[in-house]
Amino acid sequence: MSKSQGELARPGRAMLRFLGAAGTVTGSRFLIDTPDSRVLVDCGLFQGRKELRELNWAQFPVDPASIDAIALTHAHIDHCGFLPVLVRDGFKGAVFATQGTAQLCKIVLPDSGHLHEEEARYANRRGYSKHAPALPLYTEADAKQALEHLSHVKYEEPVQLAPGVRAIFRRAGHILGSATIALEIERPKPTTVVFTGDLGRPFHPILSPPAPMPDADFILTESTYGDRLHEDADSIELFANTIRNTAAGGGTVVIPSFAVDRTEVILWHLRRMMESGQVPRIPVFVDSPMALSALAVYRAALAEGGDDIREELHGASEPFDPGMLVEARRVEQSKKINAEGGPAVIVSASGMATGGRVLHHLRRLLPDPKNAVLLVGFQADGTRGRRLLNGEPTLKLFGTFVSVRAQVVNVPGFSVHADQKEIVDWLRTARRAPTTAFVVHGEPESASALRARLDEDFGWTAVVPKYLEQVRLN
Ligand SMILES: [Zn+2]
C-alpha cells in the first residue's frame, strides 16, 4: 500500500470500521475516519484459533502511516499487542493511554515481542513450522520502538487526539489503567462514540468500579461474558476447596493466569483465605517474570494511591503476599519449583496456556491425578486452556501429547470481565439511548445474547458488526 493513501481526500462524513473484535473476543481495533483525521481505538492482537491468529499476518486494511493517532483502552495484549507492527510499518503519531496502561505496556509489549521471537526460534529448532524459516510477528526491539510513541492522559480530562477528535478516558475497573474512551468527533456534526474496552466488575478487590456510562451517540460494548452470569460465591468456595483438597493429597495446584491483574486478584484472595484458615498455608509460587513486573507496578500504584485504586487500599503496604510467596524471576528459580514438589500453588502465565512458563508446569503436573489445574479466566476457542476446560483427555505441549489426569476446575467468578448483568447494569446508567449499540469483543453466542437483551430490554438498535464492516456515524 502506498504512503500517499494518508494524503487522499478525507471523507465528508465520520465513518467507523471494525478491524477486529467483531464476532470474536480478540483483535480489538476500531478505525474512525472523520473529515479531519483518522484515529484508531485499540490496536490488539488476534488470539486463539489459527484462522484468527493468521489475521495478525494479513496486510493491515489501511496504511499505518495514514493513521494520525491511536488511543488504547488498556494494556491487555488483545487490545495493545499489535502496536509494534503498526509502528514498524510506518505509524508516526502518538499513542494515547493512561499512566497505568503506559506502565503496563512497557512490560507486556517487549515480553510479547520476546515470546514471538522465542516461538519462531523454537519452531525452527523443532522444524514444526510450515514456514521455513519461521519469522516472529515482531521482535522485542520493535516493541521497544513502539513504546516511544506513548503519551499519557489523565482520567476525566479531555485530550485532543488529532484534528477534530477529542477523547475522554474514564475508569473501567478492569485492570490497572483501564479506561472507557468517549471519542468526540467535531465534524460534520458533533458525534460521541463510546468504547467500553473491557469493562470491569463493580467488586474488583483492588480497583475502583467503572465510572458511569457517558452520553453517547454510538456505543461499542464488550460482550465477553454477554451470555453468562458469574457465580462469585460458588467460585470462591470452589477455588478454596480445590486448593485445600489438593494440598491434603500432597498435590500441586497450577493456575494459568493472565500476567496482569489476574495474578494480583488471585494473590489477594489467597492471602485472605490463608489468613482466615480457609486454605492451609502452603508455598505460593508466582512463576512469570512478566507477572512479577506487573505486580511491582500494582504495588507502586497502591503505595501512591493511584487514580483507579480503591481508596481503602491507598498506601496499603502488601495485600498480595499470603505469607509464603516465592517470586520466581529467573529460569533457575523456575526450575527449582519442579524439585520442591507439593503441596504448593503455582501461578504462572499465560492465562490461556498459549505460551509461557505455565506450559512446563502443565507438562509435568497434568499426568498425575493428585494435582489440579484451576482455570480462572476466559479461555478463548482454540487455546489449550479451552481444551482443558472442554475435558479433552490429552493436551499437545511442545509438539507431543500429554495425558490429562489432573483435576481441571473452572472458576469463572475470578474473571475481571463484567458478566451480562453487570454490562447491562452499566449500560443502564446511560442518560439517553444511543443511535446504535455495537456489540463487540464476544464470541458469536455471547455477542448475540447481549444484543438481544439490549434490543428487548432497552429498545436500543443493537448490532453485532462483522469483521471489516464499515458504518456511517453522522
Ligand atoms: Zn482486557
Short mmCIF file of C-alpha atoms and ligand atoms in Angstrom, two decimals:
data_model
loop_
_atom_site.label_atom_id
_atom_site.label_comp_id
_atom_site.label_asym_id
_atom_site.label_seq_id
_atom_site.Cartn_x
_atom_site.Cartn_y
_atom_site.Cartn_z
CA MET A 1 0.00 0.00 0.00
CA SER A 2 1.46 3.37 -0.92
CA LYS A 3 2.23 6.05 1.66
CA SER A 4 0.19 8.55 -0.29
CA GLN A 5 -3.02 6.98 0.97
CA GLY A 6 -2.73 9.15 4.08
CA GLU A 7 -2.99 12.23 1.88
CA LEU A 8 -6.06 11.05 0.00
CA ALA A 9 -9.16 13.20 0.24
CA ARG A 10 -10.85 12.72 3.60
CA PRO A 11 -14.47 11.53 3.74
CA GLY A 12 -17.18 14.16 4.11
CA ARG A 13 -18.67 12.15 6.98
CA ALA A 14 -17.40 10.35 10.03
CA MET A 15 -17.07 6.62 9.48
CA LEU A 16 -16.36 3.70 11.79
CA ARG A 17 -14.72 0.49 10.62
CA PHE A 18 -14.43 -2.73 12.62
CA LEU A 19 -10.91 -4.03 12.05
CA GLY A 20 -11.18 -6.67 14.79
CA ALA A 21 -13.04 -7.92 17.88
CA ALA A 22 -16.11 -8.28 15.64
CA GLY A 23 -17.75 -11.67 16.12
CA THR A 24 -14.77 -12.65 18.29
CA VAL A 25 -13.17 -11.59 21.56
CA THR A 26 -9.69 -10.62 20.47
CA GLY A 27 -8.01 -8.28 17.98
CA SER A 28 -9.62 -5.09 19.30
CA ARG A 29 -9.10 -2.43 16.56
CA PHE A 30 -11.62 0.23 15.59
CA LEU A 31 -10.90 2.80 12.92
CA ILE A 32 -12.57 6.21 12.90
CA ASP A 33 -12.34 8.39 9.82
CA THR A 34 -13.57 11.96 10.01
CA PRO A 35 -13.34 14.91 7.62
CA ASP A 36 -10.28 16.00 9.66
CA SER A 37 -8.33 12.93 10.71
CA ARG A 38 -8.02 9.18 11.11
CA VAL A 39 -7.86 7.64 14.58
CA LEU A 40 -7.54 4.03 15.74
CA VAL A 41 -9.02 2.94 19.07
CA ASP A 42 -7.10 -0.07 20.39
CA CYS A 43 -4.53 -1.96 18.44
CA GLY A 44 -4.84 -5.54 19.64
CA LEU A 45 -3.55 -8.93 18.64
CA PHE A 46 -5.87 -11.65 17.43
CA GLN A 47 -5.51 -14.70 19.67
CA GLY A 48 -6.99 -18.18 19.79
CA ARG A 49 -7.95 -20.16 16.68
CA LYS A 50 -5.45 -20.37 13.85
CA GLU A 51 -7.69 -18.54 11.35
CA LEU A 52 -7.81 -15.65 13.82
CA ARG A 53 -4.09 -15.64 14.55
CA GLU A 54 -3.42 -15.60 10.83
CA LEU A 55 -5.18 -12.22 10.66
CA ASN A 56 -2.18 -10.81 12.56
CA TRP A 57 -0.11 -11.60 9.47
CA ALA A 58 -2.54 -10.17 6.92
CA GLN A 59 -1.84 -6.76 5.45
CA PHE A 60 -3.36 -4.08 7.69
CA PRO A 61 -6.53 -2.77 5.97
CA VAL A 62 -5.16 0.81 5.83
CA ASP A 63 -1.66 2.22 5.55
CA PRO A 64 -0.37 2.61 9.14
CA ALA A 65 1.22 5.92 8.10
CA SER A 66 -2.24 7.30 7.34
CA ILE A 67 -3.38 6.97 10.99
CA ASP A 68 -2.99 10.22 12.93
CA ALA A 69 -3.33 8.88 16.47
CA ILE A 70 -4.08 5.74 18.45
CA ALA A 71 -5.98 5.55 21.76
CA LEU A 72 -5.63 2.47 23.98
CA THR A 73 -8.33 1.30 26.40
CA HIS A 74 -5.93 -0.93 28.37
CA ALA A 75 -2.76 -2.97 28.33
CA HIS A 76 -4.09 -6.46 27.62
CA ILE A 77 -2.38 -7.85 24.55
CA ASP A 78 -5.63 -8.30 22.60
CA HIS A 79 -6.06 -4.50 22.92
CA CYS A 80 -2.48 -3.22 22.50
CA GLY A 81 -0.35 -6.12 21.23
CA PHE A 82 -0.39 -5.16 17.56
CA LEU A 83 1.09 -1.71 18.18
CA PRO A 84 4.69 -2.80 17.42
CA VAL A 85 3.64 -3.94 13.94
CA LEU A 86 1.90 -0.64 13.12
CA VAL A 87 4.87 1.41 14.33
CA ARG A 88 7.34 -0.79 12.45
CA ASP A 89 5.18 -0.46 9.32
CA GLY A 90 5.02 3.32 9.35
CA PHE A 91 2.68 4.72 12.04
CA LYS A 92 4.19 8.04 13.15
CA GLY A 93 1.64 9.55 15.55
CA ALA A 94 1.08 9.49 19.30
CA VAL A 95 -0.43 6.59 21.23
CA PHE A 96 -2.68 7.98 23.98
CA ALA A 97 -3.03 5.91 27.15
CA THR A 98 -3.46 6.37 30.89
CA GLN A 99 -0.39 6.18 33.09
CA GLY A 100 -1.29 2.69 34.29
CA THR A 101 -1.76 1.45 30.73
CA ALA A 102 1.52 3.02 29.62
CA GLN A 103 3.40 1.42 32.53
CA LEU A 104 1.91 -1.99 31.84
CA CYS A 105 2.55 -1.67 28.08
CA LYS A 106 6.23 -1.24 28.93
CA ILE A 107 6.07 -4.73 30.43
CA VAL A 108 3.70 -6.61 28.15
CA LEU A 109 4.80 -5.39 24.71
CA PRO A 110 8.54 -6.23 24.96
CA ASP A 111 7.55 -9.55 26.56
CA SER A 112 5.18 -10.25 23.67
CA GLY A 113 7.96 -9.44 21.17
CA HIS A 114 10.30 -11.73 23.07
CA LEU A 115 7.71 -14.55 23.02
CA HIS A 116 7.21 -14.15 19.27
CA GLU A 117 10.98 -14.44 18.79
CA GLU A 118 11.18 -17.49 21.09
CA GLU A 119 8.32 -19.20 19.31
CA ALA A 120 9.96 -18.66 15.94
CA ARG A 121 13.30 -19.96 17.25
CA TYR A 122 11.66 -22.98 18.83
CA ALA A 123 9.68 -23.78 15.68
CA ASN A 124 12.87 -23.54 13.63
CA ARG A 125 14.76 -25.86 16.00
CA ARG A 126 11.99 -28.45 16.03
CA GLY A 127 11.14 -27.89 12.38
CA TYR A 128 7.39 -27.86 13.09
CA SER A 129 6.62 -24.62 11.30
CA LYS A 130 5.39 -24.86 7.73
CA HIS A 131 7.25 -21.62 7.02
CA ALA A 132 10.99 -22.02 6.64
CA PRO A 133 12.46 -20.25 8.44
CA ALA A 134 9.67 -19.27 10.85
CA LEU A 135 9.69 -15.50 11.48
CA PRO A 136 8.46 -13.63 14.56
CA LEU A 137 5.38 -11.42 14.09
CA TYR A 138 7.51 -8.73 15.70
CA THR A 139 10.57 -8.51 17.89
CA GLU A 140 11.34 -7.15 21.34
CA ALA A 141 13.17 -4.29 19.59
CA ASP A 142 10.03 -3.45 17.56
CA ALA A 143 8.05 -3.37 20.81
CA LYS A 144 10.53 -1.01 22.47
CA GLN A 145 10.33 1.26 19.44
CA ALA A 146 6.53 1.34 19.77
CA LEU A 147 6.76 2.43 23.42
CA GLU A 148 8.43 5.67 22.29
CA HIS A 149 5.06 6.77 20.91
CA LEU A 150 3.17 6.56 24.23
CA SER A 151 1.61 9.77 25.52
CA HIS A 152 -0.02 9.89 28.99
CA VAL A 153 -3.59 11.03 29.57
CA LYS A 154 -5.43 11.52 32.85
CA TYR A 155 -8.84 10.11 33.70
CA GLU A 156 -11.73 12.54 33.08
CA GLU A 157 -9.53 15.17 31.36
CA PRO A 158 -10.42 15.84 27.70
CA VAL A 159 -7.48 15.35 25.36
CA GLN A 160 -7.11 16.30 21.68
CA LEU A 161 -6.13 13.10 19.87
CA ALA A 162 -5.99 14.57 16.37
CA PRO A 163 -7.58 17.47 14.48
CA GLY A 164 -11.33 17.41 15.11
CA VAL A 165 -11.22 14.43 17.52
CA ARG A 166 -11.11 14.72 21.32
CA ALA A 167 -11.27 11.93 23.85
CA ILE A 168 -12.15 11.47 27.49
CA PHE A 169 -10.77 8.41 29.27
CA ARG A 170 -12.77 7.19 32.27
CA ARG A 171 -12.13 4.40 34.78
CA ALA A 172 -13.19 0.96 33.51
CA GLY A 173 -12.20 -1.04 36.62
CA HIS A 174 -10.93 -3.98 34.54
CA ILE A 175 -7.14 -3.85 35.07
CA LEU A 176 -4.86 -1.10 36.34
CA GLY A 177 -5.09 1.90 33.99
CA SER A 178 -8.05 0.50 32.05
CA ALA A 179 -10.42 3.06 30.57
CA THR A 180 -13.60 3.50 28.64
CA ILE A 181 -12.99 6.04 25.90
CA ALA A 182 -15.51 8.64 24.75
CA LEU A 183 -14.44 9.96 21.36
CA GLU A 184 -15.88 13.35 20.47
CA ILE A 185 -15.91 13.95 16.75
CA GLU A 186 -16.39 17.58 15.65
CA ARG A 187 -17.37 17.35 12.00
CA PRO A 188 -19.51 17.25 10.01
CA LYS A 189 -21.55 17.42 13.21
CA PRO A 190 -20.65 16.72 16.84
CA THR A 191 -20.89 12.98 17.49
CA THR A 192 -19.80 10.98 20.53
CA VAL A 193 -18.69 7.37 20.23
CA VAL A 194 -18.05 5.45 23.45
CA PHE A 195 -15.80 2.38 23.59
CA THR A 196 -16.10 0.22 26.69
CA GLY A 197 -12.80 -1.54 26.04
CA ASP A 198 -13.07 -4.35 28.55
CA LEU A 199 -15.47 -3.47 31.29
CA GLY A 200 -14.50 -4.39 34.83
CA ARG A 201 -16.67 -5.57 37.66
CA PRO A 202 -18.11 -3.49 40.47
CA PHE A 203 -16.47 -5.82 43.01
CA HIS A 204 -12.86 -5.85 41.87
CA PRO A 205 -10.94 -6.15 45.15
CA ILE A 206 -8.21 -3.65 44.16
CA LEU A 207 -9.70 -1.32 41.54
CA SER A 208 -12.48 1.23 41.86
CA PRO A 209 -15.65 0.33 39.93
CA PRO A 210 -16.19 1.60 36.38
CA ALA A 211 -17.26 5.25 36.03
CA PRO A 212 -20.88 5.55 34.78
CA MET A 213 -21.57 5.40 31.09
CA PRO A 214 -21.29 8.82 29.46
CA ASP A 215 -23.79 10.15 26.92
CA ALA A 216 -23.16 8.51 23.57
CA ASP A 217 -24.48 8.66 20.05
CA PHE A 218 -22.87 5.29 19.44
CA ILE A 219 -21.56 2.73 21.87
CA LEU A 220 -19.25 -0.21 21.26
CA THR A 221 -19.78 -2.55 24.16
CA GLU A 222 -17.78 -5.61 25.05
CA SER A 223 -19.66 -8.92 25.41
CA THR A 224 -17.02 -11.43 26.51
CA TYR A 225 -19.47 -12.83 29.07
CA GLY A 226 -22.54 -11.40 27.32
CA ASP A 227 -24.46 -14.66 27.74
CA ARG A 228 -23.39 -15.59 31.29
CA LEU A 229 -23.58 -14.65 34.94
CA HIS A 230 -20.64 -15.13 37.28
CA GLU A 231 -21.43 -17.18 40.37
CA ASP A 232 -19.00 -15.37 42.64
CA ALA A 233 -19.65 -17.02 45.98
CA ASP A 234 -19.65 -20.52 44.44
CA SER A 235 -16.46 -19.76 42.54
CA ILE A 236 -14.58 -18.58 45.58
CA GLU A 237 -15.63 -21.66 47.51
CA LEU A 238 -14.69 -23.95 44.63
CA PHE A 239 -11.31 -22.22 44.39
CA ALA A 240 -10.67 -22.68 48.12
CA ASN A 241 -11.91 -26.30 48.15
CA THR A 242 -9.73 -27.27 45.20
CA ILE A 243 -6.63 -25.89 46.90
CA ARG A 244 -7.49 -27.44 50.26
CA ASN A 245 -8.21 -30.90 48.83
CA THR A 246 -5.23 -30.92 46.50
CA ALA A 247 -2.91 -29.78 49.30
CA ALA A 248 -4.29 -32.51 51.58
CA GLY A 249 -3.33 -35.10 48.97
CA GLY A 250 0.16 -33.64 48.64
CA GLY A 251 -0.58 -32.34 45.15
CA THR A 252 0.18 -29.09 43.37
CA VAL A 253 -2.38 -26.63 42.05
CA VAL A 254 -1.34 -24.85 38.89
CA ILE A 255 -3.20 -21.69 37.94
CA PRO A 256 -2.61 -20.47 34.38
CA SER A 257 -3.03 -16.76 34.92
CA PHE A 258 -3.06 -13.64 32.84
CA ALA A 259 0.08 -11.93 34.00
CA VAL A 260 -1.58 -8.59 34.53
CA ASP A 261 -4.28 -8.15 37.15
CA ARG A 262 -5.48 -11.76 37.45
CA THR A 263 -2.29 -12.59 39.34
CA GLU A 264 -2.95 -9.72 41.76
CA VAL A 265 -6.58 -10.77 42.27
CA ILE A 266 -5.55 -14.40 42.91
CA LEU A 267 -2.87 -13.39 45.41
CA TRP A 268 -5.31 -11.06 47.16
CA HIS A 269 -7.81 -13.94 47.59
CA LEU A 270 -5.12 -16.45 48.58
CA ARG A 271 -3.88 -14.13 51.29
CA ARG A 272 -7.38 -13.70 52.70
CA MET A 273 -8.06 -17.44 52.51
CA MET A 274 -4.80 -18.31 54.24
CA GLU A 275 -5.37 -15.68 56.92
CA SER A 276 -8.86 -16.98 57.68
CA GLY A 277 -7.68 -20.62 57.61
CA GLN A 278 -9.96 -21.41 54.67
CA VAL A 279 -6.92 -22.89 52.93
CA PRO A 280 -3.72 -24.11 54.60
CA ARG A 281 -0.53 -22.06 54.46
CA ILE A 282 1.42 -23.64 51.62
CA PRO A 283 4.04 -22.11 49.33
CA VAL A 284 2.67 -19.91 46.55
CA PHE A 285 4.99 -19.54 43.59
CA VAL A 286 4.48 -16.77 41.08
CA ASP A 287 6.41 -18.08 38.13
CA SER A 288 6.27 -15.43 35.44
CA PRO A 289 8.72 -12.57 35.10
CA MET A 290 6.01 -10.50 33.45
CA ALA A 291 3.50 -11.15 36.23
CA LEU A 292 6.12 -10.14 38.78
CA SER A 293 6.92 -6.92 36.91
CA ALA A 294 3.20 -6.14 36.76
CA LEU A 295 2.94 -6.91 40.48
CA ALA A 296 5.60 -4.26 41.10
CA VAL A 297 3.53 -1.73 39.11
CA TYR A 298 0.43 -2.58 41.18
CA ARG A 299 2.37 -2.30 44.43
CA ALA A 300 3.63 1.14 43.38
CA ALA A 301 0.12 2.26 42.34
CA LEU A 302 -1.24 1.21 45.75
CA ALA A 303 1.56 2.99 47.57
CA GLU A 304 0.98 6.17 45.51
CA GLY A 305 -2.81 5.97 45.79
CA GLY A 306 -3.32 5.71 42.01
CA ASP A 307 -6.46 7.22 40.43
CA ASP A 308 -8.18 3.90 39.89
CA ILE A 309 -7.12 2.13 43.11
CA ARG A 310 -9.81 1.58 45.75
CA GLU A 311 -9.48 4.24 48.37
CA GLU A 312 -9.18 1.80 51.29
CA LEU A 313 -6.04 0.37 49.65
CA HIS A 314 -4.27 3.71 49.18
CA GLY A 315 -0.94 3.38 50.92
CA ALA A 316 -1.51 -0.35 51.64
CA SER A 317 1.87 -1.97 52.00
CA GLU A 318 1.41 -5.57 50.94
CA PRO A 319 -2.05 -7.03 50.31
CA PHE A 320 -0.61 -9.63 47.92
CA ASP A 321 1.73 -11.80 49.99
CA PRO A 322 -0.12 -14.72 51.58
CA GLY A 323 2.92 -15.28 53.80
CA MET A 324 4.70 -17.91 51.71
CA LEU A 325 5.04 -16.06 48.42
CA VAL A 326 8.00 -17.10 46.28
CA GLU A 327 8.75 -14.85 43.34
CA ALA A 328 10.46 -16.87 40.61
CA ARG A 329 12.06 -14.36 38.32
CA ARG A 330 14.99 -16.27 36.89
CA VAL A 331 14.85 -19.54 34.96
CA GLU A 332 16.85 -21.39 37.68
CA GLN A 333 14.25 -20.31 40.27
CA SER A 334 11.51 -21.55 37.97
CA LYS A 335 13.23 -24.92 37.56
CA LYS A 336 13.65 -25.25 41.34
CA ILE A 337 9.86 -25.26 41.71
CA ASN A 338 9.81 -28.66 39.98
CA ALA A 339 12.16 -30.10 42.59
CA GLU A 340 10.10 -28.75 45.52
CA GLY A 341 7.00 -30.86 44.77
CA GLY A 342 3.67 -30.40 46.57
CA PRO A 343 1.70 -29.23 48.31
CA ALA A 344 2.01 -25.89 46.56
CA VAL A 345 0.23 -23.37 44.38
CA ILE A 346 1.89 -22.24 41.16
CA VAL A 347 0.57 -19.12 39.46
CA SER A 348 2.09 -18.87 36.02
CA ALA A 349 1.37 -17.23 32.66
CA SER A 350 -0.06 -17.38 30.11
CA GLY A 351 -3.70 -17.34 31.15
CA MET A 352 -4.99 -19.49 28.29
CA ALA A 353 -1.87 -21.71 28.29
CA THR A 354 -0.95 -20.49 24.83
CA GLY A 355 2.68 -19.98 25.85
CA GLY A 356 4.96 -19.02 28.73
CA ARG A 357 6.33 -20.97 31.67
CA VAL A 358 2.96 -22.47 32.58
CA LEU A 359 3.42 -24.95 29.72
CA HIS A 360 6.39 -26.57 31.51
CA HIS A 361 4.35 -26.91 34.69
CA LEU A 362 1.40 -28.40 32.81
CA ARG A 363 3.65 -30.93 31.10
CA ARG A 364 4.97 -32.04 34.48
CA LEU A 365 1.73 -31.89 36.51
CA LEU A 366 -1.10 -32.89 34.16
CA PRO A 367 -0.39 -36.66 34.08
CA ASP A 368 -0.78 -37.09 37.87
CA PRO A 369 -4.35 -37.19 39.30
CA LYS A 370 -3.23 -35.78 42.66
CA ASN A 371 -2.62 -32.40 41.02
CA ALA A 372 -5.18 -29.81 39.92
CA VAL A 373 -5.48 -27.06 37.33
CA LEU A 374 -7.60 -24.04 38.23
CA LEU A 375 -8.90 -22.09 35.25
CA VAL A 376 -9.61 -18.58 36.46
CA GLY A 377 -10.18 -16.63 33.29
CA PHE A 378 -11.71 -16.56 29.87
CA GLN A 379 -10.45 -19.40 27.68
CA ALA A 380 -10.73 -18.49 24.00
CA ASP A 381 -11.81 -21.05 21.48
CA GLY A 382 -8.83 -22.97 20.07
CA THR A 383 -6.49 -22.42 23.04
CA ARG A 384 -5.04 -25.14 25.30
CA GLY A 385 -6.99 -23.57 28.15
CA ARG A 386 -10.25 -24.19 26.27
CA ARG A 387 -9.20 -27.79 25.54
CA LEU A 388 -8.66 -28.35 29.27
CA LEU A 389 -12.00 -26.69 30.01
CA ASN A 390 -13.68 -28.99 27.48
CA GLY A 391 -12.26 -32.02 29.29
CA GLU A 392 -10.06 -33.26 26.46
CA PRO A 393 -8.11 -36.34 27.65
CA THR A 394 -4.79 -35.25 26.15
CA LEU A 395 -3.09 -31.94 25.53
CA LYS A 396 -0.38 -31.15 22.99
CA LEU A 397 2.60 -29.44 24.59
CA PHE A 398 5.92 -28.78 22.86
CA GLY A 399 4.89 -30.91 19.90
CA THR A 400 4.00 -34.04 21.94
CA PHE A 401 0.83 -35.32 23.66
CA VAL A 402 0.45 -35.39 27.45
CA SER A 403 -2.35 -37.22 29.32
CA VAL A 404 -4.68 -35.02 31.35
CA ARG A 405 -5.25 -36.91 34.63
CA ALA A 406 -5.04 -33.92 36.98
CA GLN A 407 -8.36 -32.45 38.10
CA VAL A 408 -9.39 -29.48 35.96
CA VAL A 409 -11.61 -26.95 37.74
CA ASN A 410 -13.18 -23.87 36.18
CA VAL A 411 -13.81 -20.84 38.41
CA PRO A 412 -15.20 -18.12 36.14
CA GLY A 413 -16.08 -15.90 39.11
CA PHE A 414 -12.45 -14.80 39.20
CA SER A 415 -12.97 -13.06 35.92
CA VAL A 416 -12.20 -9.36 35.74
CA HIS A 417 -14.79 -9.00 32.97
CA ALA A 418 -18.29 -7.85 33.76
CA ASP A 419 -20.93 -10.55 33.24
CA GLN A 420 -24.17 -9.99 31.33
CA LYS A 421 -26.00 -8.40 34.25
CA GLU A 422 -23.06 -6.15 35.11
CA ILE A 423 -22.69 -4.97 31.49
CA VAL A 424 -26.43 -4.32 31.27
CA ASP A 425 -26.42 -2.50 34.64
CA TRP A 426 -23.57 -0.32 33.43
CA LEU A 427 -25.28 0.47 30.12
CA ARG A 428 -28.41 1.32 32.10
CA THR A 429 -26.51 4.24 33.62
CA ALA A 430 -26.79 5.94 30.18
CA ARG A 431 -28.98 9.01 30.38
CA ARG A 432 -30.19 8.59 26.81
CA ALA A 433 -30.33 5.81 24.23
CA PRO A 434 -27.53 5.74 21.68
CA THR A 435 -28.45 5.73 17.99
CA THR A 436 -26.84 2.30 17.71
CA ALA A 437 -25.10 -0.07 20.10
CA PHE A 438 -22.43 -2.25 18.52
CA VAL A 439 -21.83 -5.45 20.44
CA VAL A 440 -18.17 -6.40 20.11
CA HIS A 441 -15.45 -8.40 21.96
CA GLY A 442 -17.53 -11.54 22.19
CA GLU A 443 -17.78 -14.94 20.60
CA PRO A 444 -20.94 -15.16 18.46
CA GLU A 445 -23.21 -16.71 21.14
CA SER A 446 -22.23 -14.16 23.82
CA ALA A 447 -22.50 -11.21 21.45
CA SER A 448 -25.91 -12.22 20.15
CA ALA A 449 -27.23 -12.88 23.68
CA LEU A 450 -26.22 -9.39 24.79
CA ARG A 451 -27.54 -7.89 21.55
CA ALA A 452 -30.94 -9.46 22.23
CA ARG A 453 -31.00 -8.07 25.79
CA LEU A 454 -30.28 -4.53 24.57
CA ASP A 455 -32.88 -4.86 21.85
CA GLU A 456 -35.62 -6.36 24.04
CA ASP A 457 -34.99 -4.73 27.43
CA PHE A 458 -33.76 -1.29 26.36
CA GLY A 459 -35.38 -0.96 22.93
CA TRP A 460 -31.99 0.01 21.50
CA THR A 461 -30.89 -0.64 17.95
CA ALA A 462 -28.22 -3.17 18.70
CA VAL A 463 -25.98 -4.88 16.16
CA VAL A 464 -23.21 -7.46 16.14
CA PRO A 465 -20.93 -5.98 13.47
CA LYS A 466 -18.91 -8.08 11.05
CA TYR A 467 -15.15 -8.05 10.56
CA LEU A 468 -14.20 -5.11 8.27
CA GLU A 469 -17.77 -3.77 8.29
CA GLN A 470 -17.99 0.00 7.86
CA VAL A 471 -20.74 2.26 9.16
CA ARG A 472 -21.60 5.95 8.92
CA LEU A 473 -21.64 7.89 12.17
CA ASN A 474 -23.13 11.18 11.04
ZN ZN B 1 -8.77 -6.94 28.96
#
